mmCIF file of C-alpha atoms and ligand atoms in Angstrom:
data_model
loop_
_atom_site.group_PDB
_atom_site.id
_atom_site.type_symbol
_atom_site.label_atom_id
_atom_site.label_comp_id
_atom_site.label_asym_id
_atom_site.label_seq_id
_atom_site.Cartn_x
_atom_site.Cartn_y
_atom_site.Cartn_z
ATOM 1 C CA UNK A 1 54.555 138.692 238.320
ATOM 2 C CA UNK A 2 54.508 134.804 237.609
ATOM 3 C CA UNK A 3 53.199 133.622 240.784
ATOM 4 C CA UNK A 4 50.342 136.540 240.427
ATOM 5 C CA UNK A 5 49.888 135.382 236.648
ATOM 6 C CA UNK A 6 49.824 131.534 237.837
ATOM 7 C CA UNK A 7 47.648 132.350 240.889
ATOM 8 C CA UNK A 8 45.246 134.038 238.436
ATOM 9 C CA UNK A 9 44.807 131.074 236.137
ATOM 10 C CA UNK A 10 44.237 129.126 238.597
ATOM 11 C CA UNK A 11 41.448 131.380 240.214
ATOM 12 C CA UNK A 12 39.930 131.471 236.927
ATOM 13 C CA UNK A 13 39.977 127.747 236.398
ATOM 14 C CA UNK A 14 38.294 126.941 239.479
ATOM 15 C CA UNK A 15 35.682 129.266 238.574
ATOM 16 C CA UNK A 16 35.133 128.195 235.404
ATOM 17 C CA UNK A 17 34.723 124.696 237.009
ATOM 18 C CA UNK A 18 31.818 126.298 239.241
ATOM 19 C CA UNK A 19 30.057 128.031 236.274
ATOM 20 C CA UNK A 20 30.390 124.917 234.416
ATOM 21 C CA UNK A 21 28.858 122.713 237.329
ATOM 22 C CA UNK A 22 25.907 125.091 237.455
ATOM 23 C CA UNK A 23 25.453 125.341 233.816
ATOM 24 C CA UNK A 24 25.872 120.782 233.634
ATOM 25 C CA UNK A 25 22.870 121.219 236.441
ATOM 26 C CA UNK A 26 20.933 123.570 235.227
ATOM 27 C CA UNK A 27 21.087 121.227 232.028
ATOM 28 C CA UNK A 28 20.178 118.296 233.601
ATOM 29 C CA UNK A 29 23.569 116.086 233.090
ATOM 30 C CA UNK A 30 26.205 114.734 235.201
ATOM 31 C CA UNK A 31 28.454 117.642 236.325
ATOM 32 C CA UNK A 32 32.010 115.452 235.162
ATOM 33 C CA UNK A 33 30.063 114.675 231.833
ATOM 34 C CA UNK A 34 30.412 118.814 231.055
ATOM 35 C CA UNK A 35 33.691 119.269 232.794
ATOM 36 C CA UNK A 36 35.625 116.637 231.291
ATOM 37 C CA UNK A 37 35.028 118.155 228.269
ATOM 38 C CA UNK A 38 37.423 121.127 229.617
ATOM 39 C CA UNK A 39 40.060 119.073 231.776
ATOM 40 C CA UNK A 40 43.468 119.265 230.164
ATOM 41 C CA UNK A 41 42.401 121.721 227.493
ATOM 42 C CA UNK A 42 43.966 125.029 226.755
ATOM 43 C CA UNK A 43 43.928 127.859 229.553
ATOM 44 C CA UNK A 44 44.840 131.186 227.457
ATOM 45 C CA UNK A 45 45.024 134.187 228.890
ATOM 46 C CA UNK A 46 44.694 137.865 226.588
ATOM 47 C CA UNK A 47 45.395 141.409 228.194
ATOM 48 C CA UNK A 48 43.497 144.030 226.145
ATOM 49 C CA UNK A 49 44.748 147.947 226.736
ATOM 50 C CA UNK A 50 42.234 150.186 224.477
ATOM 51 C CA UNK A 51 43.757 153.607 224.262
ATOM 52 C CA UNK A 52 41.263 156.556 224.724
ATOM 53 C CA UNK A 53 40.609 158.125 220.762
ATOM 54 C CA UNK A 54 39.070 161.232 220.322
ATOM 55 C CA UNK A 55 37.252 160.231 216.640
ATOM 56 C CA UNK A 56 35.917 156.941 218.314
ATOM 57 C CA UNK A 57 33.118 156.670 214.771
ATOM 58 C CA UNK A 58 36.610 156.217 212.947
ATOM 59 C CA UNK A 59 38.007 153.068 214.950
ATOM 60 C CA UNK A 60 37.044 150.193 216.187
ATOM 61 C CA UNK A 61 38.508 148.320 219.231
ATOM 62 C CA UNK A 62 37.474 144.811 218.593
ATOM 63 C CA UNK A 63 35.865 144.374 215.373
ATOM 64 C CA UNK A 64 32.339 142.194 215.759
ATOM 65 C CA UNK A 65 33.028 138.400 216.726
ATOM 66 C CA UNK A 66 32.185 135.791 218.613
ATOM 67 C CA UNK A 67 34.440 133.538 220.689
ATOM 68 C CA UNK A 68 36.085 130.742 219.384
ATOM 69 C CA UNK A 69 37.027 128.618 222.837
ATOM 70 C CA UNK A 70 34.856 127.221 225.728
ATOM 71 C CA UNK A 71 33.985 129.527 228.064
ATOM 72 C CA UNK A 72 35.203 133.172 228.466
ATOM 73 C CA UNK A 73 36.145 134.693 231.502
ATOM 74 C CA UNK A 74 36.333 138.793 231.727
ATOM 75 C CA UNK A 75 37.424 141.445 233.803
ATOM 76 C CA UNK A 76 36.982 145.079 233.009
ATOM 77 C CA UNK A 77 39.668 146.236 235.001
ATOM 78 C CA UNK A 78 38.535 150.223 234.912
ATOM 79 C CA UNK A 79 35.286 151.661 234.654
ATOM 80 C CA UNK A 80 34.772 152.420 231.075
ATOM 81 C CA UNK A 81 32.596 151.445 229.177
ATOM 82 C CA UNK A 82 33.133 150.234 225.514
ATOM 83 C CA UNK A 83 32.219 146.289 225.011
ATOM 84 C CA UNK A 84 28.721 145.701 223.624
ATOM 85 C CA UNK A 85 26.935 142.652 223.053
ATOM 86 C CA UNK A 86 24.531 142.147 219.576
ATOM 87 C CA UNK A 87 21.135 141.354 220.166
ATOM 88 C CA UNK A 88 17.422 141.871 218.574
ATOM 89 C CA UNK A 89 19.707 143.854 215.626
ATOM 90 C CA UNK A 90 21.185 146.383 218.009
ATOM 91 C CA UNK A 91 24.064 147.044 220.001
ATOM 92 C CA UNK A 92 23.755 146.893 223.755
ATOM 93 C CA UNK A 93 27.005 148.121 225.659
ATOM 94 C CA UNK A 94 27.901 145.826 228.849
ATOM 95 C CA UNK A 95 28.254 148.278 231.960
ATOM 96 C CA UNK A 96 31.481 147.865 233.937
ATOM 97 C CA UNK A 97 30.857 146.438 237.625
ATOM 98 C CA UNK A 98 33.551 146.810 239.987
ATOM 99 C CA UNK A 99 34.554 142.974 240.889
ATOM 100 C CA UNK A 100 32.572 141.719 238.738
ATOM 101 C CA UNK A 101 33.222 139.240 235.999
ATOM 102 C CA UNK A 102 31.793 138.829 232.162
ATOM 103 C CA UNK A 103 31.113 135.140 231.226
ATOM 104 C CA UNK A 104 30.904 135.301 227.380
ATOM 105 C CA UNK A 105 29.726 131.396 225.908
ATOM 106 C CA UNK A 106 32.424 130.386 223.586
ATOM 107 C CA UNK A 107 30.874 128.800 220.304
ATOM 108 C CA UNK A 108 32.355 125.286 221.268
ATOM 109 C CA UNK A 109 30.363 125.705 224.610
ATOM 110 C CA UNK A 110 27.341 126.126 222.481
ATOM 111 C CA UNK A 111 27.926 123.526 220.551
ATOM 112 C CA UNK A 112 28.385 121.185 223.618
ATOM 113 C CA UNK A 113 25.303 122.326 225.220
ATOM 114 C CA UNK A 114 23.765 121.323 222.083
ATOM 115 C CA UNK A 115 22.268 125.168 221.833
ATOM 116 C CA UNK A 116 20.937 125.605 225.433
ATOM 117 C CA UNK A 117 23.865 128.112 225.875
ATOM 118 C CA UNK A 118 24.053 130.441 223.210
ATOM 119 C CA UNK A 119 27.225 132.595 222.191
ATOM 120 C CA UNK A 120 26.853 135.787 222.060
ATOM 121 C CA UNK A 121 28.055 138.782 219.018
ATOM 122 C CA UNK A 122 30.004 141.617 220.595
ATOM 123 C CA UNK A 123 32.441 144.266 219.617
ATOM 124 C CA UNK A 124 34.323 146.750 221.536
ATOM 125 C CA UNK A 125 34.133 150.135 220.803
ATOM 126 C CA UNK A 126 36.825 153.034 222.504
ATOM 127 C CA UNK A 127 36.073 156.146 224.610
ATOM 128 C CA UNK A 128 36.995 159.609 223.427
ATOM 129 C CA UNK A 129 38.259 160.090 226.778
ATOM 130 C CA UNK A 130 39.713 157.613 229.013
ATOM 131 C CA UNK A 131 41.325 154.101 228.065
ATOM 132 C CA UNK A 132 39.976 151.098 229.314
ATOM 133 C CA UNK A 133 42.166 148.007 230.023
ATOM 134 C CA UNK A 134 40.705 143.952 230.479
ATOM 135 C CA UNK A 135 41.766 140.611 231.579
ATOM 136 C CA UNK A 136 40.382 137.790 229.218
ATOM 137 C CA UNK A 137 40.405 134.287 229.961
ATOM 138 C CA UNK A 138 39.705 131.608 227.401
ATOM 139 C CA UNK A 139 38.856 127.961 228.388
ATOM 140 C CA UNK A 140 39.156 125.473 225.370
ATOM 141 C CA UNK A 141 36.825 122.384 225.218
ATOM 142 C CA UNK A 142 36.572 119.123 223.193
ATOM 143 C CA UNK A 143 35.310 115.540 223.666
ATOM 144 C CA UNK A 144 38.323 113.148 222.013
ATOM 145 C CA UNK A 145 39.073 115.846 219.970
ATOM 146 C CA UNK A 146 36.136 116.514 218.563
ATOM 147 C CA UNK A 147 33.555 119.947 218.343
ATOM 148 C CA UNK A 148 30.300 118.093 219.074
ATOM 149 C CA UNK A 149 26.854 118.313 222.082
ATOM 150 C CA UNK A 150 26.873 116.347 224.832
ATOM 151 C CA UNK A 151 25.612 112.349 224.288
ATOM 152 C CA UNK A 152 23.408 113.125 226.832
ATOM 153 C CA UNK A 153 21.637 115.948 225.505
ATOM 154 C CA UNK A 154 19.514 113.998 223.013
ATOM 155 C CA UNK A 155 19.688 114.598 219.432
ATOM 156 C CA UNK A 156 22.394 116.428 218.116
ATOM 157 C CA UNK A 157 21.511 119.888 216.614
ATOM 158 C CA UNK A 158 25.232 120.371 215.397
ATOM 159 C CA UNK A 159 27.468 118.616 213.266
ATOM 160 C CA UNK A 160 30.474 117.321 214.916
ATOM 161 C CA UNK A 161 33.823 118.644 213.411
ATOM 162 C CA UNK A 162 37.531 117.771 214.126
ATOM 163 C CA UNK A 163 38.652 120.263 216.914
ATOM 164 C CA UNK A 164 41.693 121.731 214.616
ATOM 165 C CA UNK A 165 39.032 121.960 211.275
ATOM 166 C CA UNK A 166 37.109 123.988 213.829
ATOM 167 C CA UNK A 167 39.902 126.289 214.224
ATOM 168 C CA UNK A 168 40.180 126.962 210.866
ATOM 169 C CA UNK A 169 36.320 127.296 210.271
ATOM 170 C CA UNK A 170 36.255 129.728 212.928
ATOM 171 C CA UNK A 171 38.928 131.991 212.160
ATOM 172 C CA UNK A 172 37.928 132.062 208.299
ATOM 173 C CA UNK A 173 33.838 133.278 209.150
ATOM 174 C CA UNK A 174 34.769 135.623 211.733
ATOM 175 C CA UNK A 175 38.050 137.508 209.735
ATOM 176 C CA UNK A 176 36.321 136.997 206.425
ATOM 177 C CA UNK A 177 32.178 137.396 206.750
ATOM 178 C CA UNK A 178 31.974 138.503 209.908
ATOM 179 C CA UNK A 179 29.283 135.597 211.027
ATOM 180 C CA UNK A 180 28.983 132.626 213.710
ATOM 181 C CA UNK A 181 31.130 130.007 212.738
ATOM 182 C CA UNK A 182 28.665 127.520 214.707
ATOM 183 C CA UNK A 183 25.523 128.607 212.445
ATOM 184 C CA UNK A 184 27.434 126.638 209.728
ATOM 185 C CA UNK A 185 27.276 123.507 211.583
ATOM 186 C CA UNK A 186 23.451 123.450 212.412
ATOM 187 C CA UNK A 187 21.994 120.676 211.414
HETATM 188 O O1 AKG B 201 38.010 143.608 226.003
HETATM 189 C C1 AKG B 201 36.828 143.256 225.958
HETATM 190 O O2 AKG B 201 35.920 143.791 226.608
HETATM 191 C C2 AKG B 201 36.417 142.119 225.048
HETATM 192 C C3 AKG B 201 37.555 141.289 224.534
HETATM 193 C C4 AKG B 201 37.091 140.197 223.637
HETATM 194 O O3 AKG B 201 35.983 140.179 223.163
HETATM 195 C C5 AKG B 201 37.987 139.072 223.338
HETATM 196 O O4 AKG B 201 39.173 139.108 223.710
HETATM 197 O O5 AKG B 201 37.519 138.106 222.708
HETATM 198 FE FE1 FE2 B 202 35.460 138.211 222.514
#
């Protein structure tokens, strides 16, 4: 179980170095410049079992949020359905693929790619039928500490904020108003 649990970080962390290479490219910036911003952070790991519940309108399975880390990495284990993403004022769910992984932009990645990558709302909602289990992988991120965009990405369309101030920013907006954390920092 270790080895598998330790294999799977790792997997995950070399992926997340790929995604993060493309996205520093795609960006126009040194590759290292993005992915030092992720070396020696946090790796946490979250295994999510959402029993089936036959008055689904009556319970939700992961109230509306985004996340608070880096990057996210995803697995939908089964085949049901039940996370959604917000956008344009609606729910949209997020079809299961088999193999396939979710990348969800954690607000600190946003912040870092001083808004080119956006974080995304979402919520999971249950089945009346059949349970639905996922792997979640959360990458943390910081530059000496510190919640701010990339030097390289020009003028800086977020505040910068102490990495553990963010923590406590984030958790307060998401369990108490249900909003972005980030859209406070806008400048
Ligand atoms: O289980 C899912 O599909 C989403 C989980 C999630 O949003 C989270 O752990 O932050
Ligand atoms: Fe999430």
């Amino acid at each position: 179980m270790k080895d598998s649990i330790d294999k799977y970080a790792m997997e995950m962390w070399n992926l997340a170095m790929q995604l993060l290479g493309f996205m520093a490219s795609d960006l126009g910036v040194e590759q290292e410049t993005l992915l030092a911003a992720f070396r020696g952070k946090r790796q946490s790991m979250t295994l999510h079992h959402y029993p089936p519940c036959h008055h689904p309108e009556k319970v939700i399975g992961i109230a509306p949020h985004s996340d608070g880390f880096g990057l996210t990495l995803l697995l939908q284990v089964n085949d049901t359905p039940g996370l959604q993403i917000s956008k344009d004022g609606r729910w949209h769910p997020v079809r299961p693929q088999t193999g396939a992984f979710v990348i969800n932009v954690g607000e600190i990645l946003e912040v870092l790619t001083n808004g080119h990558y956006k974080s995304v709302f979402h919520r999971v909602v249950v089945d009346t039928e059949r349970g639905r289990d996922t792997i979640v992988v959360f990458q943390d991120a910081c530059i000496d500490g510190v919640v701010k965009p990339l030097l390289e990405l020009g003028e800086a369309r977020y505040h910068a904020i102490d990495r553990l101030e963010y923590s406590k920013g984030h958790a307060t907006e998401i369990f108490s108003r249900g909003e972005r954390f980030v859209d406070t920092l806008k400048k």
